[in-house]
Short mmCIF file of C-alpha atoms in Angstrom, two decimals:
data_model
loop_
_atom_site.label_atom_id
_atom_site.label_comp_id
_atom_site.label_asym_id
_atom_site.label_seq_id
_atom_site.Cartn_x
_atom_site.Cartn_y
_atom_site.Cartn_z
CA MET M 191 102.03 127.64 115.73
CA LYS M 192 103.64 127.46 112.29
CA GLU M 193 107.03 126.04 111.46
CA SER M 194 108.98 125.85 108.20
CA VAL M 195 111.06 122.77 107.39
CA THR M 196 113.29 121.89 104.46
CA SER M 197 112.67 118.71 102.50
CA VAL M 198 114.75 117.06 99.77
CA GLY M 199 113.91 114.47 97.15
CA ILE M 200 116.72 112.60 95.37
CA ASP M 201 116.08 110.26 92.44
CA ILE M 202 118.85 108.16 90.90
CA GLY M 203 117.26 106.71 87.79
CA THR M 204 118.23 104.60 84.80
CA SER M 205 119.02 107.66 82.71
CA THR M 206 119.10 110.63 85.02
CA THR M 207 119.93 111.75 88.53
CA GLN M 208 118.25 114.83 90.02
CA LEU M 209 117.04 116.39 93.24
CA ILE M 210 114.70 119.09 94.50
CA PHE M 211 114.53 121.11 97.71
CA SER M 212 111.22 122.30 99.12
CA LYS M 213 110.05 124.44 101.99
CA LEU M 214 107.14 122.90 103.86
CA THR M 215 105.07 124.91 106.30
CA ILE M 216 103.57 122.80 109.06
CA GLU M 217 100.95 123.85 111.58
CA ASN M 218 99.11 122.36 114.54
CA ARG M 219 95.47 122.43 113.38
CA ALA M 220 93.97 121.02 116.58
CA ALA M 221 92.33 123.17 119.23
CA GLY M 222 94.33 123.82 122.38
CA TYR M 223 92.60 121.14 124.45
CA MET M 224 92.89 118.41 121.78
CA VAL M 225 95.65 115.99 120.83
CA PRO M 226 98.02 117.80 118.44
CA LYS M 227 97.41 117.27 114.72
CA VAL M 228 100.25 118.66 112.66
CA GLU M 229 99.65 119.09 108.92
CA ILE M 230 101.39 120.57 105.91
CA VAL M 231 99.61 123.83 105.09
CA ASP M 232 101.92 125.14 102.37
CA LYS M 233 104.65 123.75 100.11
CA GLU M 234 107.00 125.47 97.76
CA VAL M 235 109.85 124.19 95.59
CA VAL M 236 112.81 126.41 96.31
CA TYR M 237 115.46 124.69 94.20
CA CYS M 238 115.55 122.24 91.28
CA SER M 239 118.89 120.71 90.38
CA ASP M 240 120.26 120.26 86.91
CA ILE M 241 119.38 116.88 85.39
CA TYR M 242 122.41 114.62 85.04
CA PHE M 243 122.99 111.37 83.23
CA THR M 244 123.39 108.76 85.97
CA PRO M 245 127.13 107.88 86.06
CA LEU M 246 127.93 104.19 85.68
CA ILE M 247 131.19 102.29 86.00
CA SER M 248 129.77 99.47 83.89
CA ASN M 249 126.39 98.10 82.81
CA THR M 250 126.09 96.45 86.24
CA GLU M 251 127.58 99.04 88.61
CA ILE M 252 126.73 102.62 89.55
CA ASP M 253 129.63 105.03 90.00
CA GLY M 254 128.84 105.82 93.64
CA GLU M 255 131.57 108.42 94.01
CA LYS M 256 130.35 110.45 91.03
CA VAL M 257 126.73 110.22 92.12
CA SER M 258 127.69 111.42 95.58
CA ALA M 259 129.73 114.26 94.09
CA ILE M 260 126.76 115.38 91.96
CA ILE M 261 124.40 115.44 94.92
CA ARG M 262 126.86 117.23 97.22
CA ALA M 263 127.62 119.83 94.53
CA GLU M 264 123.89 120.54 94.15
CA TYR M 265 123.59 121.06 97.90
CA GLU M 266 126.29 123.72 97.58
CA LYS M 267 124.57 125.35 94.59
CA ALA M 268 121.33 125.49 96.55
CA LYS M 269 123.24 126.94 99.52
CA ILE M 270 121.63 124.36 101.78
CA LYS M 271 123.59 122.42 104.38
CA PRO M 272 122.73 118.78 105.15
CA GLU M 273 121.96 119.67 108.77
CA GLU M 274 119.31 122.15 107.55
CA VAL M 275 117.29 119.37 105.91
CA SER M 276 114.61 117.89 108.15
CA THR M 277 113.17 115.19 105.94
CA GLY M 278 113.14 113.74 102.46
CA ALA M 279 113.70 110.67 100.35
CA VAL M 280 116.49 109.19 98.30
CA ILE M 281 115.51 106.39 95.95
CA ILE M 282 117.15 104.40 93.19
CA THR M 283 114.70 103.53 90.44
CA GLY M 284 114.32 101.67 87.16
CA GLU M 285 117.19 99.60 85.80
CA THR M 286 119.56 101.39 88.16
CA ALA M 287 117.90 99.72 91.16
CA ARG M 288 119.15 96.39 89.84
CA LYS M 289 122.78 97.44 89.67
CA GLN M 290 125.12 95.45 91.89
CA ASN M 291 125.98 98.23 94.32
CA ALA M 292 122.65 100.11 94.50
CA ASN M 293 122.24 99.74 98.26
CA THR M 294 125.84 100.83 98.90
CA VAL M 295 125.18 104.03 96.95
CA LEU M 296 121.99 104.67 98.92
CA ASN M 297 123.76 104.27 102.22
CA SER M 298 126.52 106.64 101.13
CA LEU M 299 123.92 109.35 100.51
CA SER M 300 121.79 108.88 103.60
CA ASP M 301 124.00 111.22 105.64
CA LEU M 302 122.78 114.15 103.55
CA ALA M 303 119.64 114.52 105.67
CA GLY M 304 118.10 113.40 108.91
CA ASP M 305 115.75 110.44 108.86
CA PHE M 306 115.39 109.76 105.15
CA VAL M 307 113.16 107.35 103.41
CA VAL M 308 116.04 105.34 101.95
CA ALA M 309 114.61 102.75 99.60
CA THR M 310 115.56 100.96 96.42
CA ALA M 311 112.22 101.30 94.68
CA GLY M 312 111.27 98.18 92.74
CA PRO M 313 109.40 98.66 89.46
CA ASP M 314 105.94 98.38 91.02
CA LEU M 315 106.59 100.85 93.81
CA GLU M 316 108.22 103.25 91.35
CA SER M 317 105.01 103.11 89.32
CA VAL M 318 103.07 104.36 92.34
CA LEU M 319 105.59 107.11 93.12
CA SER M 320 105.75 108.45 89.58
CA GLY M 321 101.99 108.12 89.04
CA ARG M 322 101.20 110.21 92.06
CA GLY M 323 104.04 112.62 91.34
CA ALA M 324 102.49 113.16 87.90
CA GLY M 325 99.08 113.82 89.44
CA ALA M 326 97.22 110.84 87.92
CA ASP M 327 95.55 109.98 91.23
CA VAL M 328 94.24 113.53 91.63
CA PHE M 329 92.97 113.63 88.03
CA SER M 330 91.10 110.34 88.55
CA GLU M 331 89.52 111.66 91.74
CA GLU M 332 88.54 114.99 90.20
CA HIS M 333 87.06 113.43 87.06
CA ARG M 334 85.70 110.31 88.85
CA ASN M 335 87.24 108.01 86.27
CA VAL M 336 90.15 105.59 85.65
CA VAL M 337 93.49 107.23 84.82
CA ALA M 338 96.74 105.47 83.93
CA ASN M 339 100.10 107.20 84.19
CA LEU M 340 102.89 106.00 81.92
CA ASP M 341 106.27 107.00 83.34
CA ILE M 342 108.60 106.44 80.38
CA GLY M 343 112.22 106.63 81.42
CA GLY M 344 115.48 105.44 79.99
CA GLY M 345 115.15 101.75 80.79
CA THR M 346 111.56 101.06 81.75
CA THR M 347 107.98 102.27 81.48
CA ASN M 348 106.20 102.18 84.82
CA ILE M 349 102.40 102.19 84.68
CA ALA M 350 100.08 102.97 87.59
CA VAL M 351 96.30 102.98 87.26
CA PHE M 352 94.07 105.00 89.61
CA ARG M 353 90.29 104.75 89.88
CA LYS M 354 88.60 107.71 91.56
CA GLY M 355 91.81 108.42 93.48
CA SER M 356 92.56 104.84 94.57
CA LEU M 357 95.33 102.66 93.19
CA GLN M 358 93.91 99.91 90.96
CA GLY M 359 96.98 98.29 89.46
CA VAL M 360 100.60 98.62 88.42
CA THR M 361 102.89 97.08 85.87
CA CYS M 362 106.28 97.72 84.30
CA LEU M 363 107.65 97.08 80.81
CA ASP M 364 111.21 97.04 79.49
CA ILE M 365 110.52 99.95 77.17
CA GLY M 366 112.53 103.16 77.45
CA GLY M 367 114.43 105.83 75.60
CA ARG M 368 117.94 104.57 76.29
CA LEU M 369 117.46 100.93 75.40
CA ILE M 370 119.10 101.84 72.10
CA LYS M 371 122.03 104.26 72.33
CA ILE M 372 123.63 106.25 69.53
CA GLU M 373 127.23 107.48 69.27
CA ASN M 374 128.75 109.24 66.26
CA GLY M 375 125.84 108.30 64.08
CA ARG M 376 125.99 104.59 64.90
CA ILE M 377 124.19 102.26 67.27
CA SER M 378 126.42 101.72 70.32
CA TYR M 379 124.05 99.69 72.51
CA ILE M 380 120.86 97.65 72.10
CA TYR M 381 118.96 96.07 74.97
CA SER M 382 118.46 92.38 74.24
CA LYS M 383 114.66 92.42 74.52
CA ILE M 384 114.35 95.31 72.07
CA GLN M 385 116.68 93.60 69.61
CA GLU M 386 114.54 90.46 69.89
CA LEU M 387 111.30 92.44 69.48
CA ALA M 388 112.69 93.97 66.29
CA ARG M 389 113.86 90.58 64.99
CA GLU M 390 110.43 89.06 65.67
CA ASN M 391 109.04 91.69 63.32
CA GLY M 392 111.64 91.25 60.58
CA ILE M 393 113.95 94.11 61.57
CA GLU M 394 117.66 93.32 62.05
CA ILE M 395 119.59 95.90 64.08
CA ARG M 396 123.06 95.41 65.51
CA VAL M 397 125.61 97.36 67.49
CA GLY M 398 127.80 99.18 65.00
CA ASP M 399 125.02 99.69 62.45
CA GLU M 400 124.38 103.14 61.07
CA ALA M 401 121.62 104.84 63.10
CA LYS M 402 119.02 105.14 60.36
CA VAL M 403 116.04 107.22 61.44
CA GLN M 404 113.51 105.26 59.39
CA VAL M 405 114.63 101.91 60.83
CA LEU M 406 114.69 103.16 64.42
CA GLU M 407 111.30 104.85 63.96
CA GLU M 408 109.90 101.45 63.01
CA VAL M 409 111.42 99.87 66.15
CA CYS M 410 109.91 102.65 68.26
CA ARG M 411 106.56 102.05 66.59
CA LEU M 412 106.74 98.44 67.81
CA MET M 413 107.60 99.61 71.32
CA ALA M 414 104.68 102.05 71.30
CA TYR M 415 102.34 99.27 70.20
CA GLU M 416 103.40 97.13 73.18
CA LEU M 417 102.58 100.03 75.52
CA LYS M 418 99.17 100.38 73.88
CA THR M 419 98.62 96.65 74.32
CA SER M 420 99.55 96.81 78.01
CA LEU M 421 96.58 99.17 78.54
CA HIS M 422 94.23 96.73 76.74
CA LEU M 423 93.87 99.19 73.86
CA ALA M 424 95.33 96.87 71.19
CA SER M 425 95.47 93.14 70.52
CA GLU M 426 98.37 91.22 72.04
CA SER M 427 101.40 90.40 69.91
CA SER M 428 103.23 87.08 70.17
CA TYR M 429 106.11 88.82 71.95
CA HIS M 430 104.06 90.88 74.39
CA LYS M 431 104.38 88.76 77.55
CA LYS M 432 108.18 88.82 77.24
CA ILE M 433 108.43 92.61 77.38
CA TYR M 434 107.41 92.92 81.05
CA THR M 435 110.15 93.66 83.58
CA ASN M 436 111.37 90.73 85.71
CA GLN M 437 108.92 88.31 84.06
CA GLY M 438 106.20 90.48 85.56
CA LYS M 439 102.52 90.47 84.75
CA GLY M 440 100.39 93.02 82.98
CA LEU M 441 97.39 94.91 84.27
CA ALA M 442 94.33 92.92 85.26
CA GLU M 443 92.05 92.13 82.32
CA ASP M 444 89.09 93.94 83.89
CA ILE M 445 90.90 97.31 84.04
CA ARG M 446 89.48 99.75 81.51
CA VAL M 447 91.33 103.05 81.23
CA ASP M 448 89.42 106.30 80.57
CA ALA M 449 92.36 108.70 80.42
CA LEU M 450 96.18 108.87 80.38
CA THR M 451 98.96 111.00 81.75
CA PHE M 452 102.61 110.71 80.75
CA SER M 453 105.72 111.37 82.81
CA GLY M 454 109.43 110.57 82.64
CA GLY M 455 112.09 111.87 80.29
CA VAL M 456 110.28 110.70 77.16
CA ALA M 457 106.94 112.30 78.14
CA ASN M 458 107.72 115.78 76.79
CA TYR M 459 108.08 114.27 73.31
CA VAL M 460 104.73 112.50 73.60
CA TYR M 461 103.03 115.80 74.35
CA GLU M 462 105.18 117.80 71.90
CA PRO M 463 106.95 115.62 69.30
CA ALA M 464 110.24 117.00 67.92
CA GLU M 465 111.24 117.01 64.27
CA THR M 466 114.93 117.98 64.37
CA ASP M 467 118.12 116.80 66.09
CA LEU M 468 116.44 113.48 66.90
CA PHE M 469 119.50 111.89 68.51
CA ARG M 470 120.49 114.90 70.60
CA TYR M 471 120.52 112.78 73.79
CA GLY M 472 122.42 109.89 72.25
CA ASP M 473 119.39 107.59 72.32
CA ILE M 474 115.95 106.94 70.81
CA GLY M 475 113.94 108.80 73.46
CA ILE M 476 112.68 111.51 71.09
CA LEU M 477 111.73 108.95 68.45
CA LEU M 478 109.91 106.85 71.05
CA GLY M 479 107.90 109.83 72.28
CA SER M 480 106.88 110.69 68.73
CA ALA M 481 105.98 107.05 68.02
CA ILE M 482 103.68 106.96 71.05
CA ALA M 483 101.99 110.19 69.93
CA LYS M 484 101.43 108.68 66.47
CA SER M 485 100.31 105.24 67.72
CA GLY M 486 96.65 106.17 68.08
CA ILE M 487 96.79 105.75 71.84
CA LEU M 488 95.80 109.39 72.32
CA ASP M 489 92.75 108.87 70.09
CA SER M 490 91.58 105.88 72.15
CA VAL M 491 91.22 107.70 75.46
CA GLU M 492 91.41 111.20 76.92
CA CYS M 493 94.84 112.65 77.72
CA TYR M 494 95.63 114.97 80.65
CA ARG M 495 98.80 117.04 80.91
CA SER M 496 100.85 115.73 83.84
CA GLU M 497 101.64 117.96 86.80
CA GLU M 498 105.25 116.83 86.33
CA THR M 499 107.02 114.96 83.52
CA ILE M 500 110.73 114.30 83.90
CA ARG M 501 110.60 115.28 87.59
CA ALA M 502 107.55 113.18 88.51
CA THR M 503 109.43 110.56 90.52
CA VAL M 504 111.69 112.98 92.35
CA VAL M 505 108.70 115.18 93.22
CA GLY M 506 107.05 111.99 94.39
CA ALA M 507 109.80 111.46 96.93
CA GLY M 508 109.81 114.59 98.94
CA THR M 509 107.82 115.35 102.06
CA HIS M 510 106.29 114.22 105.35
CA THR M 511 103.41 114.99 107.63
CA THR M 512 103.32 114.22 111.33
CA GLU M 513 100.24 112.85 113.07
CA ILE M 514 99.40 111.49 116.49
CA SER M 515 97.74 108.10 116.61
CA GLY M 516 94.39 107.63 118.33
CA SER M 517 94.20 106.74 121.99
CA THR M 518 92.67 103.28 121.44
CA ILE M 519 95.71 101.48 120.06
CA PHE M 520 97.49 98.16 120.47
CA TYR M 521 101.27 97.75 120.30
CA GLN M 522 104.36 95.94 121.57
CA LYS M 523 106.62 98.56 123.10
CA ASP M 524 109.82 96.64 122.45
CA GLN M 525 109.17 96.90 118.68
CA LEU M 526 109.23 100.72 118.73
CA PRO M 527 110.43 103.02 117.30
CA ILE M 528 110.21 101.64 113.78
CA LYS M 529 110.89 103.68 110.64
CA ASN M 530 110.45 103.80 106.88
CA ILE M 531 107.60 101.32 106.55
CA PRO M 532 105.90 101.33 103.12
CA VAL M 533 102.10 101.62 103.25
CA LEU M 534 99.75 99.21 101.50
CA LYS M 535 96.43 101.07 101.43
CA LEU M 536 93.06 99.42 100.80
CA SER M 537 90.40 101.42 98.95
CA LYS M 538 86.75 101.80 99.98
CA ILE M 539 85.84 99.11 97.47
CA ASP M 540 88.50 96.80 98.93
CA GLU M 541 86.93 97.20 102.39
CA GLU M 542 83.36 96.37 101.42
CA THR M 543 83.52 92.75 102.64
CA PRO M 544 86.01 90.63 104.64
CA GLN M 545 86.56 88.61 101.47
CA SER M 546 87.47 91.71 99.47
CA VAL M 547 89.84 92.82 102.26
CA SER M 548 91.69 89.51 102.12
CA LYS M 549 91.80 89.49 98.31
CA ALA M 550 93.10 93.08 98.10
CA ILE M 551 95.91 92.46 100.60
CA LYS M 552 97.02 89.34 98.74
CA ALA M 553 96.96 91.20 95.43
CA GLN M 554 98.98 94.20 96.63
CA LEU M 555 101.62 92.54 98.81
CA PRO M 556 103.84 91.55 95.83
CA ILE M 557 104.22 95.27 95.00
CA TYR M 558 106.27 95.65 98.17
CA GLN M 559 108.72 92.88 97.39
CA ASN M 560 112.12 93.77 96.01
CA GLU M 561 113.17 91.03 93.59
CA GLY M 562 111.03 88.51 95.46
CA LYS M 563 112.30 89.39 98.92
CA LYS M 564 109.50 90.14 101.37
CA GLU M 565 109.71 93.47 103.19
CA LEU M 566 108.01 94.99 106.24
CA VAL M 567 104.70 96.58 105.18
CA ALA M 568 102.01 98.53 107.03
CA ILE M 569 98.49 97.53 105.97
CA ALA M 570 96.32 100.65 105.98
CA LEU M 571 92.54 100.91 105.79
CA SER M 572 89.76 103.14 107.02
CA GLY M 573 88.12 100.40 109.12
CA LYS M 574 84.87 102.38 109.08
CA PRO M 575 82.61 99.52 107.88
CA TYR M 576 83.71 97.39 110.85
CA ASP M 577 82.12 99.02 113.87
CA GLY M 578 80.98 96.13 116.06
CA PHE M 579 82.51 93.16 117.84
CA GLU M 580 81.52 90.55 115.26
CA LYS M 581 82.59 92.70 112.33
CA ILE M 582 85.98 93.42 113.95
CA GLN M 583 86.51 89.69 114.46
CA GLN M 584 85.72 89.13 110.78
CA LEU M 585 88.11 91.92 109.77
CA ALA M 586 90.90 90.41 111.88
CA ALA M 587 90.40 87.02 110.22
CA ALA M 588 90.44 88.62 106.76
CA ILE M 589 93.69 90.52 107.48
CA ILE M 590 95.35 87.34 108.76
CA GLU M 591 94.26 85.39 105.68
CA GLY M 592 95.36 88.09 103.25
CA ALA M 593 98.67 88.78 104.99
CA ASP M 594 99.56 85.13 105.54
CA THR M 595 102.91 85.32 103.73
CA LEU M 596 103.81 88.50 105.64
CA ILE M 597 102.86 87.00 109.01
CA LYS M 598 105.26 84.11 108.41
CA GLU M 599 108.18 86.55 108.32
CA LYS M 600 110.09 87.74 111.38
CA PHE M 601 108.82 91.33 111.46
CA PRO M 602 105.65 92.51 113.25
CA LEU M 603 102.19 92.75 111.70
CA ILE M 604 101.41 96.47 111.40
CA VAL M 605 97.88 97.76 110.74
CA VAL M 606 97.09 101.47 110.36
CA LEU M 607 93.47 102.60 110.67
CA GLU M 608 91.48 105.80 110.35
CA ALA M 609 88.54 104.62 112.47
CA ASP M 610 88.80 104.42 116.26
CA ILE M 611 89.05 100.61 116.49
CA GLY M 612 92.80 100.10 116.88
CA LYS M 613 92.71 98.48 120.33
CA ALA M 614 89.80 96.15 119.57
CA LEU M 615 91.25 95.03 116.24
CA GLY M 616 94.75 94.67 117.73
CA ASN M 617 93.40 92.45 120.50
CA ALA M 618 91.46 90.35 117.97
CA LEU M 619 94.56 89.89 115.80
CA ASN M 620 96.66 89.04 118.84
CA VAL M 621 94.22 86.37 120.06
CA LYS M 622 93.68 84.84 116.62
CA LEU M 623 97.46 84.60 116.18
CA ASP M 624 97.71 82.83 119.58
CA LYS M 625 99.79 85.73 120.92
CA LYS M 626 102.74 84.35 118.94
CA LYS M 627 103.10 87.33 116.60
CA ASP M 628 103.97 90.91 117.48
CA VAL M 629 101.07 93.15 116.46
CA ILE M 630 101.04 96.94 116.15
CA CYS M 631 97.58 98.35 115.44
CA ILE M 632 97.14 102.13 115.44
CA ASP M 633 94.26 104.39 114.50
CA GLY M 634 93.50 108.03 113.81
CA VAL M 635 96.02 108.05 110.93
CA ARG M 636 95.35 108.78 107.25
CA SER M 637 97.77 107.48 104.64
CA LYS M 638 97.96 106.44 100.99
CA SER M 639 99.65 103.71 98.97
CA GLY M 640 103.17 104.87 98.17
CA ASP M 641 103.55 106.62 101.54
CA TYR M 642 106.06 105.58 104.17
CA ILE M 643 105.41 105.84 107.91
CA ASP M 644 107.54 106.10 111.03
CA ILE M 645 106.04 105.00 114.36
CA GLY M 646 107.73 106.47 117.40
CA GLU M 647 107.88 105.45 121.04
CA PRO M 648 104.71 105.97 123.13
CA VAL M 649 103.90 109.44 124.46
CA GLY M 650 101.09 110.85 126.57
CA GLY M 651 101.48 108.25 129.27
CA GLY M 652 101.61 105.48 126.68
CA TYR M 653 98.15 106.25 125.28
CA VAL M 654 99.28 107.59 121.89
CA LEU M 655 102.10 107.04 119.40
CA PRO M 656 103.71 109.73 117.26
CA VAL M 657 103.39 108.80 113.58
CA VAL M 658 105.24 110.42 110.69
CA VAL M 659 103.54 109.92 107.33
CA LYS M 660 106.01 110.60 104.53
CA THR M 661 103.84 111.32 101.56
CA LEU M 662 104.14 112.77 98.05
CA ILE M 663 104.93 116.43 97.93
CA PHE M 664 102.62 118.19 95.46
CA ASN M 665 99.90 115.64 95.34
CA SER M 666 98.36 115.37 98.79
#
């Protein structure tokens, strides 16, 4: 049995707003006597919208009505009705996610499809989405190396590092193409951090100054150097720690990058620097791309051409796959259904010992916080190294230790496994938590960091749960 469904991805970014429609072909791959296993067997982009500057009322407020009008007009151009869309994602990213009314705008758009992933993506999560949308995870798996994707947008640069297909680290810097804006040949806006970076290096630029190419090229050279430093490919400047978004931290010192990909609006001008009409977009994006290309960063490591550049994040927001959990599961029925849960996935290396499990969970949990606010997260792992009673008890203890801050919150502890140990691990977690915490532990489900999952109400006499894994469209 094959079925075609329509998926949409909507990205409202610092600089641009865009969407794509895709046709996904799904098929039950299981034999007739087995539990259904529905997978995506084909995917095709059927419509790409124009790329619009994100409309703002002020520097702190998105123009929700204009954004909504753009999206609805693109639906009409694509000749697709909202009721024809089965799944998809709408996210607000970059600086735009910090605007005062971001969540109101999201809610106003959620009626344009069925059960959307509706999330304001913080800078770390956006790094994962854009990195996978650009194909960095696939490149790292194919070449068995460490690949960093730099998603350079209007307000921020999101970096995600993948090692042999697994997420190794993320960071975000306040470096982007629209942090200096140009109108009528003069500087009309300068982001405070960029002005300070320039001043620290003896360059004075002010709003109202003539937009001199040579001066702005020098500022972009400084910005490119900070990006190079963030990858541990250059020595740290005195200003470097200040350039991270939200007082964030850089990549771990032990990360050594073998190759790079670039995505975002500036990426095209890293791969193919322009020489004319440098301020055609009313900003320094073209100059920044050229500065990165000239910085020596491409001589330090290998460079792969991204699967997507300006559309990486929106492509990374678009599809779902439905699975059925295993029959040995543990759950509290009154907590179901539950939807749109971001997945924190442990790698094979993370699972090697109980200590590494605990450490990895602690390290990744902050990625799923939006401005410090803890959110519901599903902890996903294969579970394959833990195949006996004692090992399962050790795994339960490690999960509890690593997820301590999450367990203290009101929402349930959710664990998603590939191996058939859901019931045993769920019972162990339940007992170790003195039966005072709701636990949902399911198995037979594959997922990746950056995915979202929905867990439905029990089916099959209560033995299995339907699970929707909303993953990244052209990178599974």
